[in-house]
PDB file of C-alpha atoms in Angstrom:
ATOM      1  CA  MET T   1     110.795 126.628  62.021  1.00 90.00           C
ATOM      2  CA  ASP T   2     108.642 125.425  64.909  1.00 94.00           C
ATOM      3  CA  ARG T   3     109.212 126.134  68.582  1.00 95.00           C
ATOM      4  CA  ALA T   4     110.484 122.622  69.333  1.00 96.00           C
ATOM      5  CA  GLU T   5     113.264 122.973  66.757  1.00 97.00           C
ATOM      6  CA  ARG T   6     114.266 126.322  68.245  1.00 98.00           C
ATOM      7  CA  VAL T   7     114.220 124.954  71.808  1.00 98.00           C
ATOM      8  CA  LYS T   8     116.406 122.027  70.793  1.00 98.00           C
ATOM      9  CA  GLY T   9     118.782 124.377  69.039  1.00 98.00           C
ATOM     10  CA  GLY T  10     118.949 126.661  72.063  1.00 98.00           C
ATOM     11  CA  LEU T  11     119.958 124.005  74.564  1.00 98.00           C
ATOM     12  CA  VAL T  12     122.352 122.109  72.321  1.00 98.00           C
ATOM     13  CA  GLY T  13     123.687 125.377  70.910  1.00 98.00           C
ATOM     14  CA  LEU T  14     124.598 126.502  74.426  1.00 98.00           C
ATOM     15  CA  LEU T  15     126.431 123.230  75.135  1.00 98.00           C
ATOM     16  CA  ALA T  16     128.223 123.106  71.787  1.00 98.00           C
ATOM     17  CA  GLY T  17     129.313 126.735  72.034  1.00 98.00           C
ATOM     18  CA  ASP T  18     130.698 126.089  75.497  1.00 98.00           C
ATOM     19  CA  ALA T  19     132.571 122.988  74.290  1.00 98.00           C
ATOM     20  CA  LEU T  20     133.985 124.861  71.296  1.00 98.00           C
ATOM     21  CA  GLY T  21     135.368 127.585  73.532  1.00 98.00           C
ATOM     22  CA  VAL T  22     136.960 125.364  76.197  1.00 98.00           C
ATOM     23  CA  PRO T  23     140.317 124.671  74.461  1.00 98.00           C
ATOM     24  CA  TYR T  24     140.868 128.346  73.624  1.00 98.00           C
ATOM     25  CA  GLU T  25     140.165 129.868  77.039  1.00 98.00           C
ATOM     26  CA  PHE T  26     142.663 132.304  78.616  1.00 97.00           C
ATOM     27  CA  HIS T  27     144.288 133.137  75.257  1.00 98.00           C
ATOM     28  CA  GLY T  28     144.088 136.677  73.944  1.00 97.00           C
ATOM     29  CA  PRO T  29     142.455 137.119  70.529  1.00 97.00           C
ATOM     30  CA  GLU T  30     145.816 137.689  68.880  1.00 97.00           C
ATOM     31  CA  ALA T  31     146.995 134.229  69.989  1.00 97.00           C
ATOM     32  CA  LEU T  32     144.043 132.301  68.561  1.00 98.00           C
ATOM     33  CA  PRO T  33     143.939 130.395  65.264  1.00 98.00           C
ATOM     34  CA  PRO T  34     142.020 132.003  62.379  1.00 98.00           C
ATOM     35  CA  LEU T  35     138.259 131.532  62.322  1.00 97.00           C
ATOM     36  CA  GLU T  36     138.328 128.675  59.834  1.00 97.00           C
ATOM     37  CA  GLN T  37     140.581 126.655  62.165  1.00 98.00           C
ATOM     38  CA  LEU T  38     138.465 127.077  65.301  1.00 98.00           C
ATOM     39  CA  GLU T  39     137.153 123.573  65.953  1.00 98.00           C
ATOM     40  CA  PHE T  40     136.543 121.305  68.940  1.00 98.00           C
ATOM     41  CA  THR T  41     140.075 119.991  68.335  1.00 98.00           C
ATOM     42  CA  PRO T  42     142.456 122.940  67.836  1.00 98.00           C
ATOM     43  CA  PRO T  43     145.119 122.865  65.101  1.00 97.00           C
ATOM     44  CA  ALA T  44     148.374 121.043  65.801  1.00 96.00           C
ATOM     45  CA  GLY T  45     150.767 123.041  67.930  1.00 95.00           C
ATOM     46  CA  PHE T  46     148.137 125.178  69.635  1.00 97.00           C
ATOM     47  CA  ARG T  47     148.536 125.210  73.430  1.00 97.00           C
ATOM     48  CA  ARG T  48     145.115 124.082  74.646  1.00 97.00           C
ATOM     49  CA  ALA T  49     143.536 125.300  77.831  1.00 97.00           C
ATOM     50  CA  HIS T  50     142.386 122.413  80.050  1.00 97.00           C
ATOM     51  CA  ALA T  51     144.616 120.031  78.112  1.00 95.00           C
ATOM     52  CA  GLY T  52     143.484 117.046  80.195  1.00 95.00           C
ATOM     53  CA  VAL T  53     139.829 117.537  79.227  1.00 98.00           C
ATOM     54  CA  PRO T  54     138.741 115.629  76.083  1.00 98.00           C
ATOM     55  CA  THR T  55     137.626 117.867  73.232  1.00 98.00           C
ATOM     56  CA  GLY T  56     133.876 118.255  72.837  1.00 98.00           C
ATOM     57  CA  THR T  57     133.355 118.602  76.600  1.00 98.00           C
ATOM     58  CA  TRP T  58     131.302 121.436  78.076  1.00 98.00           C
ATOM     59  CA  SER T  59     132.540 123.242  81.169  1.00 98.00           C
ATOM     60  CA  ASP T  60     130.861 124.666  84.270  1.00 98.00           C
ATOM     61  CA  ASP T  61     128.650 126.771  81.983  1.00 98.00           C
ATOM     62  CA  GLY T  62     126.867 123.835  80.410  1.00 98.00           C
ATOM     63  CA  ALA T  63     126.776 121.815  83.621  1.00 98.00           C
ATOM     64  CA  GLN T  64     125.076 124.607  85.575  1.00 98.00           C
ATOM     65  CA  ALA T  65     122.600 125.177  82.747  1.00 98.00           C
ATOM     66  CA  LEU T  66     121.600 121.514  82.925  1.00 98.00           C
ATOM     67  CA  VAL T  67     121.397 121.737  86.725  1.00 98.00           C
ATOM     68  CA  LEU T  68     118.909 124.590  86.347  1.00 98.00           C
ATOM     69  CA  LEU T  69     116.935 122.756  83.671  1.00 98.00           C
ATOM     70  CA  ALA T  70     116.706 119.543  85.701  1.00 98.00           C
ATOM     71  CA  SER T  71     115.456 121.470  88.717  1.00 98.00           C
ATOM     72  CA  LEU T  72     112.825 123.334  86.667  1.00 98.00           C
ATOM     73  CA  LEU T  73     111.530 120.119  85.122  1.00 98.00           C
ATOM     74  CA  ASP T  74     111.511 118.076  88.318  1.00 98.00           C
ATOM     75  CA  LYS T  75     109.917 120.790  90.441  1.00 98.00           C
ATOM     76  CA  GLY T  76     107.649 122.327  87.822  1.00 97.00           C
ATOM     77  CA  GLY T  77     109.003 125.774  88.618  1.00 97.00           C
ATOM     78  CA  LEU T  78     111.934 127.676  90.067  1.00 98.00           C
ATOM     79  CA  ASP T  79     112.555 126.114  93.462  1.00 98.00           C
ATOM     80  CA  LEU T  80     115.617 127.943  94.750  1.00 98.00           C
ATOM     81  CA  GLU T  81     116.285 125.507  97.588  1.00 98.00           C
ATOM     82  CA  ASP T  82     116.299 122.608  95.141  1.00 98.00           C
ATOM     83  CA  PHE T  83     118.389 124.530  92.605  1.00 98.00           C
ATOM     84  CA  ALA T  84     120.918 125.413  95.311  1.00 98.00           C
ATOM     85  CA  ARG T  85     121.171 121.788  96.443  1.00 98.00           C
ATOM     86  CA  ARG T  86     121.819 120.691  92.893  1.00 98.00           C
ATOM     87  CA  LEU T  87     124.502 123.349  92.446  1.00 98.00           C
ATOM     88  CA  VAL T  88     126.243 122.007  95.516  1.00 98.00           C
ATOM     89  CA  ALA T  89     125.931 118.466  94.094  1.00 98.00           C
ATOM     90  CA  TRP T  90     127.531 119.658  90.849  1.00 98.00           C
ATOM     91  CA  TYR T  91     130.382 121.356  92.689  1.00 98.00           C
ATOM     92  CA  GLN T  92     131.053 118.489  95.075  1.00 98.00           C
ATOM     93  CA  ARG T  93     130.223 115.390  93.014  1.00 98.00           C
ATOM     94  CA  GLY T  94     130.151 116.420  89.364  1.00 98.00           C
ATOM     95  CA  TYR T  95     126.366 116.248  88.918  1.00 98.00           C
ATOM     96  CA  MET T  96     125.611 117.161  85.269  1.00 98.00           C
ATOM     97  CA  ALA T  97     129.329 117.459  84.483  1.00 98.00           C
ATOM     98  CA  VAL T  98     130.732 115.248  81.736  1.00 98.00           C
ATOM     99  CA  ASP T  99     132.752 112.428  83.338  1.00 98.00           C
ATOM    100  CA  PHE T 100     131.785 114.000  86.712  1.00 98.00           C
ATOM    101  CA  ASN T 101     134.741 116.317  86.090  1.00 97.00           C
ATOM    102  CA  VAL T 102     134.234 119.791  87.558  1.00 97.00           C
ATOM    103  CA  PHE T 103     136.693 122.328  86.172  1.00 95.00           C
ATOM    104  CA  ASP T 104     137.017 126.044  85.465  1.00 92.00           C
ATOM    105  CA  VAL T 105     134.770 127.144  88.355  1.00 95.00           C
ATOM    106  CA  GLY T 106     134.488 130.912  88.842  1.00 93.00           C
ATOM    107  CA  ILE T 107     135.618 132.554  92.070  1.00 94.00           C
ATOM    108  CA  GLN T 108     132.221 134.105  92.812  1.00 96.00           C
ATOM    109  CA  THR T 109     130.404 130.829  92.181  1.00 97.00           C
ATOM    110  CA  SER T 110     132.814 128.921  94.414  1.00 97.00           C
ATOM    111  CA  GLN T 111     132.311 131.393  97.239  1.00 98.00           C
ATOM    112  CA  ALA T 112     128.534 131.315  96.887  1.00 98.00           C
ATOM    113  CA  ILE T 113     128.484 127.530  97.024  1.00 98.00           C
ATOM    114  CA  ARG T 114     130.648 127.598 100.145  1.00 98.00           C
ATOM    115  CA  ASN T 115     128.083 129.997 101.605  1.00 98.00           C
ATOM    116  CA  LEU T 116     125.307 127.547 100.729  1.00 98.00           C
ATOM    117  CA  THR T 117     127.112 124.630 102.360  1.00 98.00           C
ATOM    118  CA  ASN T 118     127.529 126.765 105.479  1.00 97.00           C
ATOM    119  CA  GLY T 119     123.754 127.213 105.741  1.00 97.00           C
ATOM    120  CA  CYS T 120     123.241 130.474 103.830  1.00 97.00           C
ATOM    121  CA  LYS T 121     119.818 130.913 102.209  1.00 98.00           C
ATOM    122  CA  PRO T 122     119.878 130.783  98.380  1.00 98.00           C
ATOM    123  CA  LEU T 123     118.797 134.396  97.880  1.00 98.00           C
ATOM    124  CA  GLU T 124     121.580 135.534 100.199  1.00 98.00           C
ATOM    125  CA  ALA T 125     124.413 133.326  98.975  1.00 98.00           C
ATOM    126  CA  GLY T 126     125.619 135.378  95.999  1.00 98.00           C
ATOM    127  CA  SER T 127     127.747 138.443  96.607  1.00 97.00           C
ATOM    128  CA  ARG T 128     126.065 141.815  96.073  1.00 97.00           C
ATOM    129  CA  GLU T 129     129.346 143.701  95.726  1.00 97.00           C
ATOM    130  CA  GLU T 130     129.849 145.591  92.477  1.00 97.00           C
ATOM    131  CA  ARG T 131     133.151 143.844  91.807  1.00 96.00           C
ATOM    132  CA  ALA T 132     131.309 140.511  91.875  1.00 97.00           C
ATOM    133  CA  ASN T 133     129.657 140.902  88.468  1.00 98.00           C
ATOM    134  CA  GLY T 134     131.152 137.944  86.677  1.00 97.00           C
ATOM    135  CA  ASN T 135     129.183 136.092  84.038  1.00 97.00           C
ATOM    136  CA  GLY T 136     128.489 132.947  86.095  1.00 97.00           C
ATOM    137  CA  SER T 137     124.733 133.389  86.376  1.00 98.00           C
ATOM    138  CA  LEU T 138     124.257 134.653  82.809  1.00 98.00           C
ATOM    139  CA  MET T 139     125.941 131.601  81.283  1.00 98.00           C
ATOM    140  CA  ARG T 140     123.415 129.140  82.784  1.00 98.00           C
ATOM    141  CA  VAL T 141     120.091 130.997  82.608  1.00 98.00           C
ATOM    142  CA  LEU T 142     118.923 130.131  79.080  1.00 98.00           C
ATOM    143  CA  PRO T 143     117.006 126.956  80.059  1.00 98.00           C
ATOM    144  CA  LEU T 144     114.679 129.154  82.098  1.00 98.00           C
ATOM    145  CA  ALA T 145     113.675 131.054  78.951  1.00 98.00           C
ATOM    146  CA  LEU T 146     113.299 127.808  76.992  1.00 98.00           C
ATOM    147  CA  TRP T 147     111.042 126.325  79.685  1.00 98.00           C
ATOM    148  CA  HIS T 148     108.987 129.326  80.861  1.00 97.00           C
ATOM    149  CA  ARG T 149     105.630 130.117  79.204  1.00 95.00           C
ATOM    150  CA  GLY T 150     104.211 132.708  81.617  1.00 96.00           C
ATOM    151  CA  PRO T 151     104.184 136.526  81.603  1.00 98.00           C
ATOM    152  CA  ASP T 152     107.315 138.532  80.853  1.00 98.00           C
ATOM    153  CA  ALA T 153     107.359 140.011  84.343  1.00 98.00           C
ATOM    154  CA  GLU T 154     107.423 136.546  85.899  1.00 98.00           C
ATOM    155  CA  LEU T 155     110.234 135.429  83.602  1.00 98.00           C
ATOM    156  CA  VAL T 156     112.237 138.512  84.598  1.00 98.00           C
ATOM    157  CA  GLU T 157     111.753 137.860  88.317  1.00 98.00           C
ATOM    158  CA  MET T 158     112.783 134.225  87.944  1.00 98.00           C
ATOM    159  CA  ALA T 159     115.865 135.176  85.955  1.00 98.00           C
ATOM    160  CA  ARG T 160     116.847 137.627  88.657  1.00 98.00           C
ATOM    161  CA  SER T 161     116.197 135.131  91.455  1.00 98.00           C
ATOM    162  CA  GLN T 162     118.314 132.348  89.969  1.00 98.00           C
ATOM    163  CA  SER T 163     121.148 134.861  89.556  1.00 98.00           C
ATOM    164  CA  GLN T 164     121.101 135.787  93.222  1.00 98.00           C
ATOM    165  CA  VAL T 165     122.071 132.266  94.266  1.00 98.00           C
ATOM    166  CA  THR T 166     125.622 132.976  93.041  1.00 98.00           C
ATOM    167  CA  HIS T 167     125.643 136.564  91.717  1.00 98.00           C
ATOM    168  CA  GLY T 168     123.526 138.899  93.787  1.00 98.00           C
ATOM    169  CA  HIS T 169     124.342 142.311  92.352  1.00 98.00           C
ATOM    170  CA  LEU T 170     121.523 144.042  90.488  1.00 98.00           C
ATOM    171  CA  ARG T 171     123.665 144.284  87.348  1.00 98.00           C
ATOM    172  CA  SER T 172     124.031 140.525  87.053  1.00 98.00           C
ATOM    173  CA  GLN T 173     120.345 140.050  87.777  1.00 98.00           C
ATOM    174  CA  LEU T 174     119.291 142.433  85.023  1.00 98.00           C
ATOM    175  CA  CYS T 175     121.694 140.987  82.463  1.00 98.00           C
ATOM    176  CA  CYS T 176     120.092 137.597  83.086  1.00 98.00           C
ATOM    177  CA  ALA T 177     116.637 139.134  82.736  1.00 98.00           C
ATOM    178  CA  LEU T 178     117.480 140.904  79.479  1.00 98.00           C
ATOM    179  CA  TYR T 179     119.044 137.749  78.051  1.00 98.00           C
ATOM    180  CA  CYS T 180     115.936 135.708  78.863  1.00 98.00           C
ATOM    181  CA  LEU T 181     113.661 138.274  77.241  1.00 98.00           C
ATOM    182  CA  TRP T 182     115.945 138.296  74.187  1.00 98.00           C
ATOM    183  CA  ALA T 183     115.770 134.498  74.004  1.00 98.00           C
ATOM    184  CA  ARG T 184     111.979 134.603  74.333  1.00 98.00           C
ATOM    185  CA  GLN T 185     111.684 136.902  71.331  1.00 98.00           C
ATOM    186  CA  GLU T 186     114.088 134.739  69.319  1.00 98.00           C
ATOM    187  CA  LEU T 187     111.865 131.758  70.094  1.00 98.00           C
ATOM    188  CA  LEU T 188     109.023 133.730  68.517  1.00 97.00           C
ATOM    189  CA  GLY T 189     111.136 134.380  65.429  1.00 97.00           C
ATOM    190  CA  ASN T 190     111.125 138.135  66.030  1.00 98.00           C
ATOM    191  CA  PRO T 191     113.761 139.794  63.776  1.00 97.00           C
ATOM    192  CA  GLU T 192     114.014 142.634  66.308  1.00 98.00           C
ATOM    193  CA  ALA T 193     114.317 140.361  69.328  1.00 98.00           C
ATOM    194  CA  TRP T 194     116.969 142.395  71.163  1.00 98.00           C
ATOM    195  CA  GLU T 195     115.168 145.691  70.709  1.00 97.00           C
ATOM    196  CA  THR T 196     111.843 144.201  71.810  1.00 98.00           C
ATOM    197  CA  ALA T 197     113.500 142.730  74.901  1.00 98.00           C
ATOM    198  CA  ILE T 198     114.870 146.152  75.850  1.00 97.00           C
ATOM    199  CA  ARG T 199     111.462 147.775  75.477  1.00 97.00           C
ATOM    200  CA  THR T 200     109.892 145.060  77.604  1.00 98.00           C
ATOM    201  CA  LEU T 201     112.447 145.495  80.371  1.00 97.00           C
ATOM    202  CA  HIS T 202     112.025 149.272  80.296  1.00 96.00           C
ATOM    203  CA  SER T 203     108.268 148.884  80.580  1.00 97.00           C
ATOM    204  CA  LEU T 204     108.680 146.874  83.781  1.00 97.00           C
ATOM    205  CA  TYR T 205     110.808 149.482  85.544  1.00 97.00           C
ATOM    206  CA  PRO T 206     109.997 153.220  85.721  1.00 89.00           C
ATOM    207  CA  GLY T 207     112.635 155.809  84.953  1.00 89.00           C
ATOM    208  CA  ASN T 208     113.450 156.592  88.584  1.00 92.00           C
ATOM    209  CA  SER T 209     113.886 152.979  89.714  1.00 97.00           C
ATOM    210  CA  ALA T 210     117.209 151.450  90.710  1.00 97.00           C
ATOM    211  CA  GLU T 211     116.762 148.908  87.924  1.00 98.00           C
ATOM    212  CA  ARG T 212     116.272 151.543  85.242  1.00 97.00           C
ATOM    213  CA  MET T 213     119.269 153.507  86.475  1.00 96.00           C
ATOM    214  CA  GLU T 214     121.415 150.366  86.420  1.00 97.00           C
ATOM    215  CA  LEU T 215     120.294 149.597  82.887  1.00 96.00           C
ATOM    216  CA  GLU T 216     120.997 153.052  81.550  1.00 95.00           C
ATOM    217  CA  SER T 217     124.217 153.746  83.471  1.00 95.00           C
ATOM    218  CA  HIS T 218     126.024 150.409  83.315  1.00 96.00           C
ATOM    219  CA  ILE T 219     124.396 147.821  81.061  1.00 97.00           C
ATOM    220  CA  ARG T 220     123.442 150.357  78.386  1.00 95.00           C
ATOM    221  CA  PRO T 221     121.676 147.871  76.109  1.00 93.00           C
ATOM    222  CA  ASP T 222     121.017 150.506  73.420  1.00 88.00           C
ATOM    223  CA  ALA T 223     124.679 151.497  73.155  1.00 85.00           C
ATOM    224  CA  GLU T 224     127.231 150.445  70.556  1.00 77.00           C
ATOM    225  CA  THR T 225     129.955 149.262  72.908  1.00 78.00           C
ATOM    226  CA  GLN T 226     133.426 147.876  72.405  1.00 76.00           C
ATOM    227  CA  VAL T 227     133.207 144.096  72.629  1.00 91.00           C
ATOM    228  CA  ARG T 228     135.711 141.920  74.418  1.00 92.00           C
ATOM    229  CA  GLY T 229     135.656 138.370  75.646  1.00 95.00           C
ATOM    230  CA  SER T 230     136.066 139.141  79.319  1.00 95.00           C
ATOM    231  CA  GLY T 231     134.493 137.545  82.372  1.00 96.00           C
ATOM    232  CA  TYR T 232     132.467 140.684  83.154  1.00 97.00           C
ATOM    233  CA  VAL T 233     128.745 140.051  82.749  1.00 97.00           C
ATOM    234  CA  VAL T 234     128.047 143.211  80.718  1.00 97.00           C
ATOM    235  CA  ASP T 235     130.943 142.503  78.350  1.00 97.00           C
ATOM    236  CA  CYS T 236     129.698 138.949  77.877  1.00 97.00           C
ATOM    237  CA  LEU T 237     126.163 140.048  77.033  1.00 97.00           C
ATOM    238  CA  HIS T 238     127.298 142.693  74.553  1.00 97.00           C
ATOM    239  CA  SER T 239     129.870 140.344  73.008  1.00 97.00           C
ATOM    240  CA  ALA T 240     127.168 137.748  72.409  1.00 98.00           C
ATOM    241  CA  ARG T 241     124.974 140.378  70.788  1.00 97.00           C
ATOM    242  CA  TRP T 242     127.890 141.471  68.564  1.00 97.00           C
ATOM    243  CA  ALA T 243     128.502 137.906  67.411  1.00 98.00           C
ATOM    244  CA  LEU T 244     124.793 137.444  66.607  1.00 98.00           C
ATOM    245  CA  ARG T 245     124.724 140.651  64.602  1.00 97.00           C
ATOM    246  CA  LYS T 246     127.912 139.886  62.692  1.00 97.00           C
ATOM    247  CA  GLY T 247     127.448 136.174  62.044  1.00 98.00           C
ATOM    248  CA  SER T 248     124.991 134.693  59.557  1.00 98.00           C
ATOM    249  CA  SER T 249     124.973 131.073  60.766  1.00 98.00           C
ATOM    250  CA  TYR T 250     125.347 129.186  64.029  1.00 98.00           C
ATOM    251  CA  GLU T 251     128.916 128.256  63.135  1.00 98.00           C
ATOM    252  CA  GLU T 252     129.886 131.827  62.301  1.00 98.00           C
ATOM    253  CA  VAL T 253     128.331 133.202  65.483  1.00 98.00           C
ATOM    254  CA  VAL T 254     130.131 130.875  67.890  1.00 98.00           C
ATOM    255  CA  LYS T 255     133.437 131.164  66.074  1.00 98.00           C
ATOM    256  CA  LEU T 256     133.206 134.952  66.228  1.00 98.00           C
ATOM    257  CA  ALA T 257     132.442 134.688  69.947  1.00 98.00           C
ATOM    258  CA  VAL T 258     135.525 132.529  70.498  1.00 98.00           C
ATOM    259  CA  SER T 259     137.655 134.893  68.394  1.00 98.00           C
ATOM    260  CA  LEU T 260     137.296 137.557  71.100  1.00 98.00           C
ATOM    261  CA  GLY T 261     139.562 135.454  73.296  1.00 98.00           C
ATOM    262  CA  HIS T 262     139.909 135.159  77.078  1.00 98.00           C
ATOM    263  CA  ASP T 263     136.612 133.763  78.474  1.00 98.00           C
ATOM    264  CA  THR T 264     135.957 131.956  75.220  1.00 98.00           C
ATOM    265  CA  ASP T 265     133.762 129.156  76.546  1.00 98.00           C
ATOM    266  CA  THR T 266     131.286 131.481  78.223  1.00 98.00           C
ATOM    267  CA  THR T 267     131.088 134.008  75.395  1.00 98.00           C
ATOM    268  CA  ALA T 268     130.449 131.187  72.929  1.00 98.00           C
ATOM    269  CA  CYS T 269     127.994 129.526  75.315  1.00 98.00           C
ATOM    270  CA  VAL T 270     125.911 132.697  75.717  1.00 98.00           C
ATOM    271  CA  ALA T 271     126.056 133.524  71.995  1.00 98.00           C
ATOM    272  CA  GLY T 272     125.565 129.885  71.018  1.00 98.00           C
ATOM    273  CA  GLY T 273     122.346 129.552  72.969  1.00 98.00           C
ATOM    274  CA  ILE T 274     120.723 132.413  71.086  1.00 99.00           C
ATOM    275  CA  ALA T 275     122.225 131.297  67.762  1.00 98.00           C
ATOM    276  CA  GLY T 276     120.847 127.812  68.371  1.00 98.00           C
ATOM    277  CA  ILE T 277     117.374 129.265  68.851  1.00 98.00           C
ATOM    278  CA  ARG T 278     117.717 131.411  65.745  1.00 98.00           C
ATOM    279  CA  TYR T 279     119.060 128.713  63.404  1.00 98.00           C
ATOM    280  CA  GLY T 280     117.586 125.614  65.064  1.00 98.00           C
ATOM    281  CA  LEU T 281     119.173 122.282  65.854  1.00 98.00           C
ATOM    282  CA  GLU T 282     119.640 121.599  62.143  1.00 98.00           C
ATOM    283  CA  GLY T 283     121.722 124.757  61.900  1.00 98.00           C
ATOM    284  CA  ILE T 284     124.416 123.366  64.196  1.00 98.00           C
ATOM    285  CA  PRO T 285     127.157 121.625  62.191  1.00 98.00           C
ATOM    286  CA  HIS T 286     126.757 117.845  62.200  1.00 98.00           C
ATOM    287  CA  ARG T 287     130.422 117.332  63.106  1.00 98.00           C
ATOM    288  CA  TRP T 288     129.849 119.286  66.327  1.00 98.00           C
ATOM    289  CA  LEU T 289     126.646 117.436  67.159  1.00 98.00           C
ATOM    290  CA  GLU T 290     128.562 114.188  66.743  1.00 98.00           C
ATOM    291  CA  GLY T 291     131.593 115.429  68.656  1.00 98.00           C
ATOM    292  CA  LEU T 292     129.670 116.865  71.609  1.00 98.00           C
ATOM    293  CA  ARG T 293     130.157 114.640  74.631  1.00 98.00           C
ATOM    294  CA  GLY T 294     127.653 114.027  77.448  1.00 98.00           C
ATOM    295  CA  LYS T 295     124.638 113.174  75.313  1.00 98.00           C
ATOM    296  CA  GLU T 296     123.382 110.850  78.038  1.00 98.00           C
ATOM    297  CA  LEU T 297     123.155 113.871  80.354  1.00 98.00           C
ATOM    298  CA  TYR T 298     121.132 116.217  78.175  1.00 98.00           C
ATOM    299  CA  GLN T 299     119.061 114.145  75.755  1.00 98.00           C
ATOM    300  CA  GLY T 300     116.487 112.981  78.301  1.00 98.00           C
ATOM    301  CA  LEU T 301     116.177 116.477  79.725  1.00 98.00           C
ATOM    302  CA  LEU T 302     115.719 117.900  76.235  1.00 98.00           C
ATOM    303  CA  GLU T 303     112.919 115.439  75.482  1.00 97.00           C
ATOM    304  CA  ARG T 304     111.165 116.421  78.711  1.00 98.00           C
ATOM    305  CA  LEU T 305     111.676 120.115  77.937  1.00 98.00           C
ATOM    306  CA  ILE T 306     110.060 119.732  74.514  1.00 96.00           C
ATOM    307  CA  GLU T 307     107.150 117.832  76.002  1.00 94.00           C
ATOM    308  CA  SER T 308     106.620 120.452  78.713  1.00 88.00           C
ATOM    309  CA  SER T 309     106.613 123.290  76.202  1.00 76.00           C
ATOM    310  CA  ARG T 310     103.795 121.857  74.076  1.00 76.00           C
TER     311      ARG T 310
END
């Protein structure tokens, strides 16, 4: 599989995973249909989340990912002022949202965008409080890894910087960095992508640094942790890893991610991006490619992304 196929799979896999999870959000795992019935359109009688949103629609996760991608492509790099302006445009006018419909916006993201509209600088807009470690910056960061071709250290710094616009705590920053390094290794076809990403991140931060302490005390990437589909950034990252380890196809991975319940769209978005890279665009079920709405929003960006990565 060539890089272009993996890049296509990564972006579309993120969007399709998000769309798959939207109808099932807020339900506990015990209330969800069995895996074989998890589809864009839930089985009859299931009480859909966001019932007014047509099936096959991505949420704030996919919209923010496309906002980041558009900014990277237009500016040729991570321009935080431009990225912040586009986030505000998404929030206020539905930029990169299907049907211009903005829904399911996280509390921390909403507050950060209010800070931006009040004149706060992008690197200061996201809360640095420990309780503010939702998964809102992790869910959108994958396009950075798909676009970036420079050194690992630069990719890590960019991943951390884009997080700070809405989620400023070191934990959120490092989860974004680890995810991008993981994606980079998947793009290379490395069967030990997660483990290589951990070693790379460790090599960038000495044992007595705040980053290393955060990794080992809270993120614990080497640990076998209990997975759950919560909105906490560490849970989301580990849940995505669990789904990738347990599933053997794109479809299996995203359905397993949704099966954890609660923040189903984001867990499936984060897992689906990596699964899309691993299995390629052709690995995503045709019925989901056909049913995914908003093609006019992402197809041009995807073509430009492929061209820029050659």
